[in-house]
Short mmCIF file of C-alpha atoms in Angstrom, two decimals:
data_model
loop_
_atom_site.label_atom_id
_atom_site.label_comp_id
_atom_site.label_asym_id
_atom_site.label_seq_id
_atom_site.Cartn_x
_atom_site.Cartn_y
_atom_site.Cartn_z
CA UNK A 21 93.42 22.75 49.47
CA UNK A 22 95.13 21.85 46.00
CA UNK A 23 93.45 19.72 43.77
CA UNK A 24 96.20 17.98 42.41
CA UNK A 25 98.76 16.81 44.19
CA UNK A 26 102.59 16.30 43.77
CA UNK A 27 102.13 13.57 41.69
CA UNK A 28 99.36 14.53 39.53
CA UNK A 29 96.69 12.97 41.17
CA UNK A 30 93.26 14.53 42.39
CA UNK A 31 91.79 14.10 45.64
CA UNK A 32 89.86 10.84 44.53
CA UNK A 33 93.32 9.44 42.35
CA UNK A 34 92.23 9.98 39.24
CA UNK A 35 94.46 11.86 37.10
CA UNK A 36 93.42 15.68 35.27
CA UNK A 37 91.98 14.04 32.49
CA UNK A 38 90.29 11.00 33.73
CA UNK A 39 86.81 10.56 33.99
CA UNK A 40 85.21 8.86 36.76
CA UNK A 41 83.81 5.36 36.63
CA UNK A 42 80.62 5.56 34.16
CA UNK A 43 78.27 2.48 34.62
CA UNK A 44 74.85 2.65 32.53
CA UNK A 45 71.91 -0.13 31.88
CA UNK A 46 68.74 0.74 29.11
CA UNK A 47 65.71 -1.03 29.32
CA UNK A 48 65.18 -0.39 33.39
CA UNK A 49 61.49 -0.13 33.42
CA UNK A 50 58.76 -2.18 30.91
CA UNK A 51 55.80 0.18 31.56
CA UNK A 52 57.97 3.03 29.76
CA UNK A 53 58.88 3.58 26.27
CA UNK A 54 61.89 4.07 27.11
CA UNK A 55 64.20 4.15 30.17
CA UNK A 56 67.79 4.52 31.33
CA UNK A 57 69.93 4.39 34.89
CA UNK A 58 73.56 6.12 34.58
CA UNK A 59 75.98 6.20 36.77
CA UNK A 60 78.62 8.62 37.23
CA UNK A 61 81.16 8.38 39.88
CA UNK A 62 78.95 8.85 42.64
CA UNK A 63 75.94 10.48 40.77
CA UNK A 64 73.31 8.42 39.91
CA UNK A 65 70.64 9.41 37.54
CA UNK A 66 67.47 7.48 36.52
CA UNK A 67 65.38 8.37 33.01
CA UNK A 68 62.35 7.82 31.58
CA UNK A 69 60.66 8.15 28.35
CA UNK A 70 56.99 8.04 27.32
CA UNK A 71 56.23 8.82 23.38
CA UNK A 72 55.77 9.89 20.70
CA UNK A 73 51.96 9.98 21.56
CA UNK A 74 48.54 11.43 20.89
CA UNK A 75 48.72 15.33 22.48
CA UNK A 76 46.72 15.18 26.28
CA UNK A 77 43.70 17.53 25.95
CA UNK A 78 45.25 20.08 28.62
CA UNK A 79 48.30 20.54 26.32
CA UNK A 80 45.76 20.83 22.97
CA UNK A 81 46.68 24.52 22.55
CA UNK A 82 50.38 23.87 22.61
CA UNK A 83 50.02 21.58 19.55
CA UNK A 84 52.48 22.03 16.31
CA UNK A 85 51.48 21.10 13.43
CA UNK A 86 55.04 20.75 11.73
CA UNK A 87 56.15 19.03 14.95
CA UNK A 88 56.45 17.10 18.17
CA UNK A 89 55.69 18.60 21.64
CA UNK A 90 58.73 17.98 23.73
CA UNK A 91 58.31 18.26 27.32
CA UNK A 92 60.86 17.77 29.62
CA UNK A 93 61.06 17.36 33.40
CA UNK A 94 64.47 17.26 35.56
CA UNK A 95 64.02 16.30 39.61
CA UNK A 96 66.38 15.21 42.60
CA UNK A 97 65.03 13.16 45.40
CA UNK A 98 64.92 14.17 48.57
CA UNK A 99 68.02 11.78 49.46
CA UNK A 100 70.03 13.20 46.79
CA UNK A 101 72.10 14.85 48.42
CA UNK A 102 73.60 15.44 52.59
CA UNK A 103 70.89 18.01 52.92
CA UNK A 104 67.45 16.41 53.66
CA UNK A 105 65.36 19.08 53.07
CA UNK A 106 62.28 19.01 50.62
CA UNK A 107 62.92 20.07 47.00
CA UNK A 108 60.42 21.69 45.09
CA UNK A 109 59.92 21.02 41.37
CA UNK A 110 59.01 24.23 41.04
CA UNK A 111 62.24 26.18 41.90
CA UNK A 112 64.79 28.19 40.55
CA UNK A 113 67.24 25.81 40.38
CA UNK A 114 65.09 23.01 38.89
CA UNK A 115 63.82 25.39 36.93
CA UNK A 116 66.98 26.21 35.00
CA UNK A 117 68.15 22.50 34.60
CA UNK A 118 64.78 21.75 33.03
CA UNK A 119 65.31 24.79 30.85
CA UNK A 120 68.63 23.45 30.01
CA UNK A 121 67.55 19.57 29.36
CA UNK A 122 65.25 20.73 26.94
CA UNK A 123 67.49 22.98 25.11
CA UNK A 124 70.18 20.02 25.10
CA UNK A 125 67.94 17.26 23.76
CA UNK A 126 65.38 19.62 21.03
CA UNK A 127 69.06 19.60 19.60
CA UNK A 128 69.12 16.11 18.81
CA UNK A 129 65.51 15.12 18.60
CA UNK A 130 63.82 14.97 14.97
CA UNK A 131 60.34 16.62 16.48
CA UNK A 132 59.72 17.34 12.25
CA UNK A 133 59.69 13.60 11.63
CA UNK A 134 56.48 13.54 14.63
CA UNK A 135 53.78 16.01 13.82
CA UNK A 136 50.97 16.47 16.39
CA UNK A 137 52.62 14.29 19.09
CA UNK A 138 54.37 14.78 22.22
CA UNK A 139 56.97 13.42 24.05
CA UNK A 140 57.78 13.17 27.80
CA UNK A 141 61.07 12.76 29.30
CA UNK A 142 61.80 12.81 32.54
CA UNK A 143 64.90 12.89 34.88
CA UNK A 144 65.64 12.13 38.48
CA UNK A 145 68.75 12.69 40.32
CA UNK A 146 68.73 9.91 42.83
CA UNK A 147 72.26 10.91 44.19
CA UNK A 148 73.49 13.93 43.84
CA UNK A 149 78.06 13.97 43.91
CA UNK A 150 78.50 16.61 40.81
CA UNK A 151 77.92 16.94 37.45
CA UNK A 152 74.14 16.47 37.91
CA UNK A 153 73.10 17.89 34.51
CA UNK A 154 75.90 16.35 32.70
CA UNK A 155 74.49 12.73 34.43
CA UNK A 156 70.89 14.00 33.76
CA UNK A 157 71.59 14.65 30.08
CA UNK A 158 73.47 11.45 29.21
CA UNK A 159 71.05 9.33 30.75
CA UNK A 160 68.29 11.17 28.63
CA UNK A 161 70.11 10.46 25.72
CA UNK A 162 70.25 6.56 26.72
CA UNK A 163 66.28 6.49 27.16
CA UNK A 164 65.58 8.26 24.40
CA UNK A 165 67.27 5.35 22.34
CA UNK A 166 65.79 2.90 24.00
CA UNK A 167 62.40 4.66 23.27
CA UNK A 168 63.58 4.34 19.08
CA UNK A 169 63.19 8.14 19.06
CA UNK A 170 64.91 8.96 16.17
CA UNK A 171 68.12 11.29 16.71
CA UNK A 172 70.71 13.41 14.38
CA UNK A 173 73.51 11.75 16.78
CA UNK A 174 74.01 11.48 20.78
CA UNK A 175 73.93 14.44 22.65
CA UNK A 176 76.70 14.25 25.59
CA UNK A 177 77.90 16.64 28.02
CA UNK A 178 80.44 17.05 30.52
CA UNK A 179 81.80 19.49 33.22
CA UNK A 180 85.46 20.89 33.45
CA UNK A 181 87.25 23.23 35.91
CA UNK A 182 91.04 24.39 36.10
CA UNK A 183 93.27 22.44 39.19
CA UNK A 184 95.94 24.50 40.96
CA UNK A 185 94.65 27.65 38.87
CA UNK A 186 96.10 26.58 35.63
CA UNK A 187 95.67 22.94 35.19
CA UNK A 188 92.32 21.94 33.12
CA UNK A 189 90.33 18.89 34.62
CA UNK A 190 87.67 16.87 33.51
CA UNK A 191 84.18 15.84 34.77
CA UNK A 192 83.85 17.14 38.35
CA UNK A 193 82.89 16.19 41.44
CA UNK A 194 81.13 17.73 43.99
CA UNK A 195 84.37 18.19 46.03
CA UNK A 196 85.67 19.64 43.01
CA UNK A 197 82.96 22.03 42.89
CA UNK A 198 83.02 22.85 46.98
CA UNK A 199 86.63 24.04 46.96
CA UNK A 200 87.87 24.36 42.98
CA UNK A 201 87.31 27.13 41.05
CA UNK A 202 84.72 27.98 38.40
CA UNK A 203 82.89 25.03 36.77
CA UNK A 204 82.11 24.50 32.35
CA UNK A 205 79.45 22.48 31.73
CA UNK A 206 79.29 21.34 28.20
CA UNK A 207 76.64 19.77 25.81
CA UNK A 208 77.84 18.93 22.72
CA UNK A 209 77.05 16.55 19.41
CA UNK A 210 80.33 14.32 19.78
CA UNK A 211 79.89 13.55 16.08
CA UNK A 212 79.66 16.68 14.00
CA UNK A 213 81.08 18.44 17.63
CA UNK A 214 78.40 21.38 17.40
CA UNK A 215 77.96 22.52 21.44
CA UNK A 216 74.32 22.39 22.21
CA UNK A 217 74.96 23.94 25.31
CA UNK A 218 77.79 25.84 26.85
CA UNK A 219 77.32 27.00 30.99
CA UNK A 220 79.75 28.24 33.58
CA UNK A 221 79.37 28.94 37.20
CA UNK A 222 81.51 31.78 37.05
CA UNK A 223 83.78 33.72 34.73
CA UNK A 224 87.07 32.15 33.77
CA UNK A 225 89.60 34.18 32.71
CA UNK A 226 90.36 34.10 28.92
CA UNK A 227 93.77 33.04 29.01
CA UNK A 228 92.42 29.89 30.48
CA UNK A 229 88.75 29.44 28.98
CA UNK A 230 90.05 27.75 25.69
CA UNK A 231 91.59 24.95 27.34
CA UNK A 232 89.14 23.96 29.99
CA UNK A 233 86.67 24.24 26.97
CA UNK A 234 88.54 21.74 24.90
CA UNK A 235 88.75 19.62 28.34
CA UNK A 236 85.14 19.08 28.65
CA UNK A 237 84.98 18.10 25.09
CA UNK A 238 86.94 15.88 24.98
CA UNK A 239 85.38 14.28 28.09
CA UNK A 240 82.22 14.78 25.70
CA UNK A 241 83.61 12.24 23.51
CA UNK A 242 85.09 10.11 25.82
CA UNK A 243 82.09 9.62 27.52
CA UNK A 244 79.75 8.91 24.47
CA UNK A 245 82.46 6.04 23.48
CA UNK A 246 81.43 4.40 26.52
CA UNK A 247 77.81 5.00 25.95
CA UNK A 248 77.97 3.92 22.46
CA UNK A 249 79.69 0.78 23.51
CA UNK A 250 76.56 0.03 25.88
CA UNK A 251 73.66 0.85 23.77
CA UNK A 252 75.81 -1.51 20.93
CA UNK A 253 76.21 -4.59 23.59
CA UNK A 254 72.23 -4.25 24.61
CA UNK A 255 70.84 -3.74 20.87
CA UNK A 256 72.76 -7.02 20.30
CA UNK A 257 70.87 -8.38 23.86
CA UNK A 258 67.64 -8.01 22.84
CA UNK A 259 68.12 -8.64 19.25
CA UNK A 260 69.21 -12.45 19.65
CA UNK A 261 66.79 -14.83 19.21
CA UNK A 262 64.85 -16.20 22.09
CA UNK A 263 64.17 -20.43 22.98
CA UNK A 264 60.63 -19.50 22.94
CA UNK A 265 58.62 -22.48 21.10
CA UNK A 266 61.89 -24.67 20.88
CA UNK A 267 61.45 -28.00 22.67
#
């Protein structure tokens, strides 16, 4: 099966370089410092936030004096996905997305600026329809503001895969995935465009690796305009004044 058709379209109409519909709200939970729910085409992604704060006793010998602990903590549900089988936190997979979480965000996060404190984030994949990390990552980034962690910029990431063989194409879905070729995933600082983290599923061929990597960038900064525009409309939410006192 092609992935684009005759007239340029994939097999959900959107075109090579289109994203898929991003919808994102901050401020989900109050008993968290922090908390985010993203949605990305059909992936949707809760985060959560808890810090900077006093080190737990059982994490006392992993203390740094010049700075924060980051700890970081990527699940799916059991619902996640068409296979309802039990997931353990524990494995490889989850594993290696927690791995790559952390590497993503310790690139953004000022840890110097919090000495002696540590700070929790964790991520759960409450439907699962590709691009899981790239979900996972951008709604960390969204909780992480609305904790006031203080950041160097966004970090944002992305997939990208080649269509018909030659064809780059932005953020894809699990379709995509099933019956496309190789997959990029891309973290990246859209601002000073430094990649925090660069993955593939399998080996592209080099003829073809430069383009798919400028594809997911750009869907890297596509992406964090939207985000941008959201955290913007709910600063300006919660900073208006309130009729609290007013008769």
């Amino acid at each position: 099966m092609e992935l684009l058709n005759d007239q340029g379209l994939r097999i959900d109409g959107r075109r090579a370089n289109e994203l898929r519909l991003i919808r994102c709200k901050l401020g989900i939970y109050s008993h968290t410092d922090g908390s985010a729910y993203l949605e990305q085409g059909n992936t949707k992604v809760i985060a959560a936030v808890y810090g900077p704060r006093e080190m737990r006793s059982s994490r006392k010998s992993k203390i740094l004096h010049d700075s924060a602990y980051l700890n970081c903590q990527y699940s799916m549900t059991t619902f996640s996905t068409t296979e309802r089988r039990n997931r353990n936190r524990g494995d490889r997979k989850t594993t290696e997305m927690t791995i790559n979480l952390h590497q993503a965000l310790s690139s953004v996060i000022r840890l110097e600026l919090m000495a002696r404190s540590e700070i929790n984030v964790f991520v759960e994949v409450l439907q699962a329809d590709g691009g899981n990390y790239s979900a996972a990552v951008n709604a960390a980034t969204l909780a992480l503001i609305d904790a006031g962690i203080p950041l160097r910029e966004y970090v944002i990431a992305c997939t990208a895969s080649l269509a018909n063989g030659n064809v780059p194409m932005v953020d894809i879905s699990h379709l995509e995935e099933n019956i496309g070729g190789p997959t990029l995933t891309v973290a990246m600082l859209p601002l000073s465009k430094q990649i925090a983290l660069m993955e593939m599923s399998q080996r592209f061929h080099v003829n073809f690796l430069e383009d798919v990597l400028k594809q997911a960038q750009k869907g890297c900064e596509d992406i964090y305009n939207i985000l941008d525009t959201a955290v913007r409309l709910y600063l300006t939410e919660i900073g208006k004044p309130n009729s609290y006192g007013q008769g």
